[in-house]
GROMACS .gro file of C-alpha atoms in nm:
model
  188
    1MET     CA    1   0.705  -2.380  -0.398
    2THR     CA    2   1.060  -2.503  -0.373
    3THR     CA    3   1.096  -2.842  -0.241
    4PRO     CA    4   1.419  -3.003  -0.136
    5ASP     CA    5   1.485  -3.137  -0.471
    6THR     CA    6   1.397  -2.825  -0.659
    7PRO     CA    7   1.698  -2.601  -0.739
    8LEU     CA    8   1.654  -2.239  -0.623
    9GLU     CA    9   1.584  -2.017  -0.902
   10ASN     CA   10   1.744  -1.671  -0.890
   11HIS     CA   11   1.941  -1.770  -0.579
   12VAL     CA   12   2.197  -1.512  -0.492
   13THR     CA   13   2.509  -1.611  -0.297
   14GLY     CA   14   2.574  -1.398   0.014
   15ALA     CA   15   2.901  -1.307   0.156
   16THR     CA   16   3.058  -1.133   0.447
   17VAL     CA   17   3.318  -0.865   0.355
   18TRP     CA   18   3.497  -0.777   0.673
   19LEU     CA   19   3.697  -0.436   0.640
   20THR     CA   20   3.931  -0.399   0.927
   21GLY     CA   21   4.180  -0.122   0.988
   22LEU     CA   22   4.271   0.149   1.217
   23PRO     CA   23   4.018   0.442   1.326
   24SER     CA   24   3.978   0.682   1.041
   25ALA     CA   25   4.126   0.431   0.790
   26GLY     CA   26   3.850   0.465   0.552
   27LYS     CA   27   3.648   0.125   0.628
   28THR     CA   28   3.313   0.276   0.647
   29THR     CA   29   3.352   0.516   0.352
   30ILE     CA   30   3.460   0.234   0.132
   31ALA     CA   31   3.193   0.017   0.242
   32TYR     CA   32   2.925   0.279   0.160
   33GLU     CA   33   3.075   0.335  -0.183
   34LEU     CA   34   3.061  -0.033  -0.250
   35ALA     CA   35   2.718  -0.080  -0.098
   36GLY     CA   36   2.593   0.174  -0.355
   37ARG     CA   37   2.752   0.011  -0.651
   38LEU     CA   38   2.629  -0.334  -0.541
   39ARG     CA   39   2.276  -0.206  -0.497
   40GLU     CA   40   2.265  -0.054  -0.839
   41GLU     CA   41   2.342  -0.408  -0.976
   42GLY     CA   42   2.052  -0.535  -0.770
   43ARG     CA   43   2.225  -0.701  -0.483
   44ARG     CA   44   2.087  -0.707  -0.131
   45VAL     CA   45   2.340  -0.530   0.086
   46GLU     CA   46   2.347  -0.446   0.439
   47ILE     CA   47   2.628  -0.257   0.632
   48LEU     CA   48   2.701  -0.351   0.977
   49ASP     CA   49   2.884  -0.043   1.094
   50GLY     CA   50   3.099  -0.087   1.406
   51ASP     CA   51   2.982   0.221   1.583
   52GLU     CA   52   2.616   0.128   1.539
   53ILE     CA   53   2.678  -0.232   1.657
   54ARG     CA   54   2.842  -0.073   1.968
   55GLU     CA   55   2.524   0.139   2.033
   56PHE     CA   56   2.263  -0.106   1.975
   57LEU     CA   57   2.385  -0.470   1.981
   58SER     CA   58   2.694  -0.442   2.209
   59ALA     CA   59   2.578  -0.156   2.448
   60GLY     CA   60   2.741  -0.210   2.788
   61LEU     CA   61   3.060  -0.363   2.658
   62GLY     CA   62   3.396  -0.185   2.707
   63PHE     CA   63   3.707  -0.188   2.535
   64SER     CA   64   3.905  -0.459   2.708
   65ARG     CA   65   4.030  -0.753   2.504
   66GLU     CA   66   3.751  -0.978   2.629
   67ASP     CA   67   3.484  -0.718   2.540
   68ARG     CA   68   3.640  -0.644   2.205
   69PHE     CA   69   3.637  -1.018   2.138
   70THR     CA   70   3.265  -1.044   2.243
   71ASN     CA   71   3.172  -0.758   2.024
   72VAL     CA   72   3.354  -0.896   1.713
   73GLN     CA   73   3.203  -1.237   1.760
   74ARG     CA   74   2.840  -1.073   1.775
   75ILE     CA   75   2.913  -0.879   1.462
   76GLY     CA   76   3.040  -1.186   1.305
   77PHE     CA   77   2.724  -1.404   1.402
   78VAL     CA   78   2.481  -1.151   1.248
   79ALA     CA   79   2.692  -1.109   0.953
   80GLU     CA   80   2.703  -1.487   0.876
   81LEU     CA   81   2.338  -1.517   0.948
   82LEU     CA   82   2.264  -1.233   0.694
   83ALA     CA   83   2.514  -1.363   0.431
   84SER     CA   84   2.379  -1.716   0.467
   85HIS     CA   85   2.046  -1.577   0.347
   86GLY     CA   86   2.191  -1.431   0.030
   87VAL     CA   87   2.277  -1.078   0.166
   88THR     CA   88   2.604  -0.919   0.087
   89VAL     CA   89   2.709  -0.796   0.440
   90LEU     CA   90   2.977  -0.507   0.451
   91VAL     CA   91   3.144  -0.516   0.796
   92PRO     CA   92   3.359  -0.206   0.847
   93VAL     CA   93   3.501  -0.251   1.188
   94ILE     CA   94   3.838  -0.210   1.357
   95ALA     CA   95   3.834  -0.575   1.502
   96PRO     CA   96   4.213  -0.522   1.628
   97TYR     CA   97   4.284  -0.882   1.736
   98ALA     CA   98   4.374  -1.151   1.489
   99ASP     CA   99   4.212  -1.421   1.706
  100SER     CA  100   3.872  -1.265   1.716
  101ARG     CA  101   3.871  -1.225   1.314
  102GLU     CA  102   3.983  -1.571   1.261
  103ALA     CA  103   3.713  -1.718   1.481
  104VAL     CA  104   3.470  -1.509   1.265
  105ARG     CA  105   3.629  -1.654   0.960
  106LYS     CA  106   3.621  -2.013   1.087
  107ARG     CA  107   3.235  -1.954   1.194
  108HIS     CA  108   3.175  -1.870   0.817
  109LEU     CA  109   3.370  -2.150   0.681
  110GLY     CA  110   3.211  -2.393   0.911
  111GLU     CA  111   2.863  -2.283   0.780
  112GLY     CA  112   2.973  -2.275   0.415
  113THR     CA  113   2.934  -1.898   0.393
  114ALA     CA  114   3.161  -1.685   0.196
  115PHE     CA  115   3.397  -1.467   0.405
  116VAL     CA  116   3.634  -1.197   0.250
  117GLU     CA  117   3.872  -1.015   0.483
  118VAL     CA  118   3.992  -0.665   0.359
  119HIS     CA  119   4.272  -0.481   0.545
  120VAL     CA  120   4.242  -0.111   0.497
  121ALA     CA  121   4.589  -0.050   0.572
  122THR     CA  122   4.605   0.317   0.607
  123PRO     CA  123   4.917   0.423   0.819
  124VAL     CA  124   4.834   0.571   1.178
  125GLU     CA  125   5.008   0.896   1.052
  126VAL     CA  126   4.740   0.939   0.792
  127CYS     CA  127   4.451   0.817   1.007
  128SER     CA  128   4.548   1.072   1.279
  129VAL     CA  129   4.527   1.350   1.020
  130ARG     CA  130   4.194   1.242   0.902
  131ASP     CA  131   4.068   1.189   1.254
  132VAL     CA  132   3.709   1.168   1.167
  133LYS     CA  133   3.584   1.135   1.517
  134GLY     CA  134   3.853   1.318   1.699
  135LEU     CA  135   3.988   1.021   1.875
  136TYR     CA  136   4.350   1.096   1.788
  137ALA     CA  137   4.324   1.451   1.926
  138LYS     CA  138   4.142   1.329   2.245
  139GLN     CA  139   4.427   1.080   2.288
  140ALA     CA  140   4.696   1.323   2.243
  141ALA     CA  141   4.534   1.552   2.485
  142GLY     CA  142   4.519   1.274   2.745
  143GLU     CA  143   4.134   1.270   2.746
  144ILE     CA  144   4.107   0.910   2.627
  145ALA     CA  145   4.338   0.609   2.657
  146GLY     CA  146   4.320   0.265   2.472
  147LEU     CA  147   4.326   0.396   2.122
  148THR     CA  148   4.372   0.104   1.886
  149GLY     CA  149   4.706   0.167   1.702
  150VAL     CA  150   4.832   0.425   1.932
  151ASP     CA  151   4.825   0.301   2.284
  152ASP     CA  152   4.646  -0.015   2.237
  153PRO     CA  153   4.740  -0.295   1.977
  154TYR     CA  154   4.625  -0.361   1.649
  155GLU     CA  155   4.722  -0.681   1.490
  156ALA     CA  156   4.721  -0.620   1.109
  157PRO     CA  157   4.596  -0.923   0.900
  158GLU     CA  158   4.907  -1.103   0.771
  159ASN     CA  159   4.728  -1.267   0.475
  160PRO     CA  160   4.413  -1.054   0.400
  161ASP     CA  161   4.211  -1.142   0.082
  162LEU     CA  162   4.271  -0.769  -0.021
  163ARG     CA  163   4.493  -0.498   0.125
  164ILE     CA  164   4.380  -0.148   0.039
  165GLU     CA  165   4.610   0.149   0.105
  166SER     CA  166   4.352   0.414   0.109
  167GLN     CA  167   4.598   0.700   0.115
  168ASN     CA  168   4.708   0.599  -0.228
  169GLN     CA  169   4.380   0.605  -0.419
  170THR     CA  170   4.031   0.748  -0.409
  171VAL     CA  171   3.745   0.601  -0.243
  172GLN     CA  172   3.594   0.495  -0.572
  173GLU     CA  173   3.910   0.321  -0.676
  174SER     CA  174   3.931   0.141  -0.346
  175ALA     CA  175   3.564   0.026  -0.385
  176ALA     CA  176   3.642  -0.076  -0.730
  177ARG     CA  177   3.931  -0.303  -0.626
  178LEU     CA  178   3.706  -0.469  -0.387
  179HIS     CA  179   3.431  -0.515  -0.633
  180ALA     CA  180   3.653  -0.671  -0.868
  181LEU     CA  181   3.760  -0.922  -0.620
  182LEU     CA  182   3.415  -1.002  -0.542
  183THR     CA  183   3.322  -1.052  -0.895
  184GLU     CA  184   3.628  -1.270  -0.959
  185ARG     CA  185   3.491  -1.487  -0.659
  186GLY     CA  186   3.151  -1.491  -0.803
  187LEU     CA  187   3.017  -1.289  -0.507
  188ALA     CA  188   2.915  -0.978  -0.705
   0.00000   0.00000   0.00000
């Protein structure tokens, strides 16, 4: 039994790794690649995928600035909770507004939980060719409006902990760069 004066043995530091970028930038693909590597090393890892969160935790929210802010705060709360319990939480979400990402960072700092912001800085031209979910095609056809980075703003991080240009390297190389940063910071 651990008492307040007894150090935790085998305590593993958790962290939130926030991957932000345009739709089809490669955020989720990089997160899954990194998760596999971290799990092989014995780390506890969870991925809070933006699409899954929208379906289960933020159902009913739209895509207004206010709803996007609320969505990001909900994800940030769950991520911090998990990370504070020793889980490495990978969060591949668009999170288009700097103020919502900053609020999540401040929450983590206030709780003493590690937070790493990664900008998957894939240009919109590359994302629109990848078009994993067909969003760019739907926007071009006039079927949807408010696509982040096209007809809705995306505020790129000015000083992320890491910037990945996924169009210039493989998924494995992107995940390796992120793993190296986590290792350097004692989080992997």
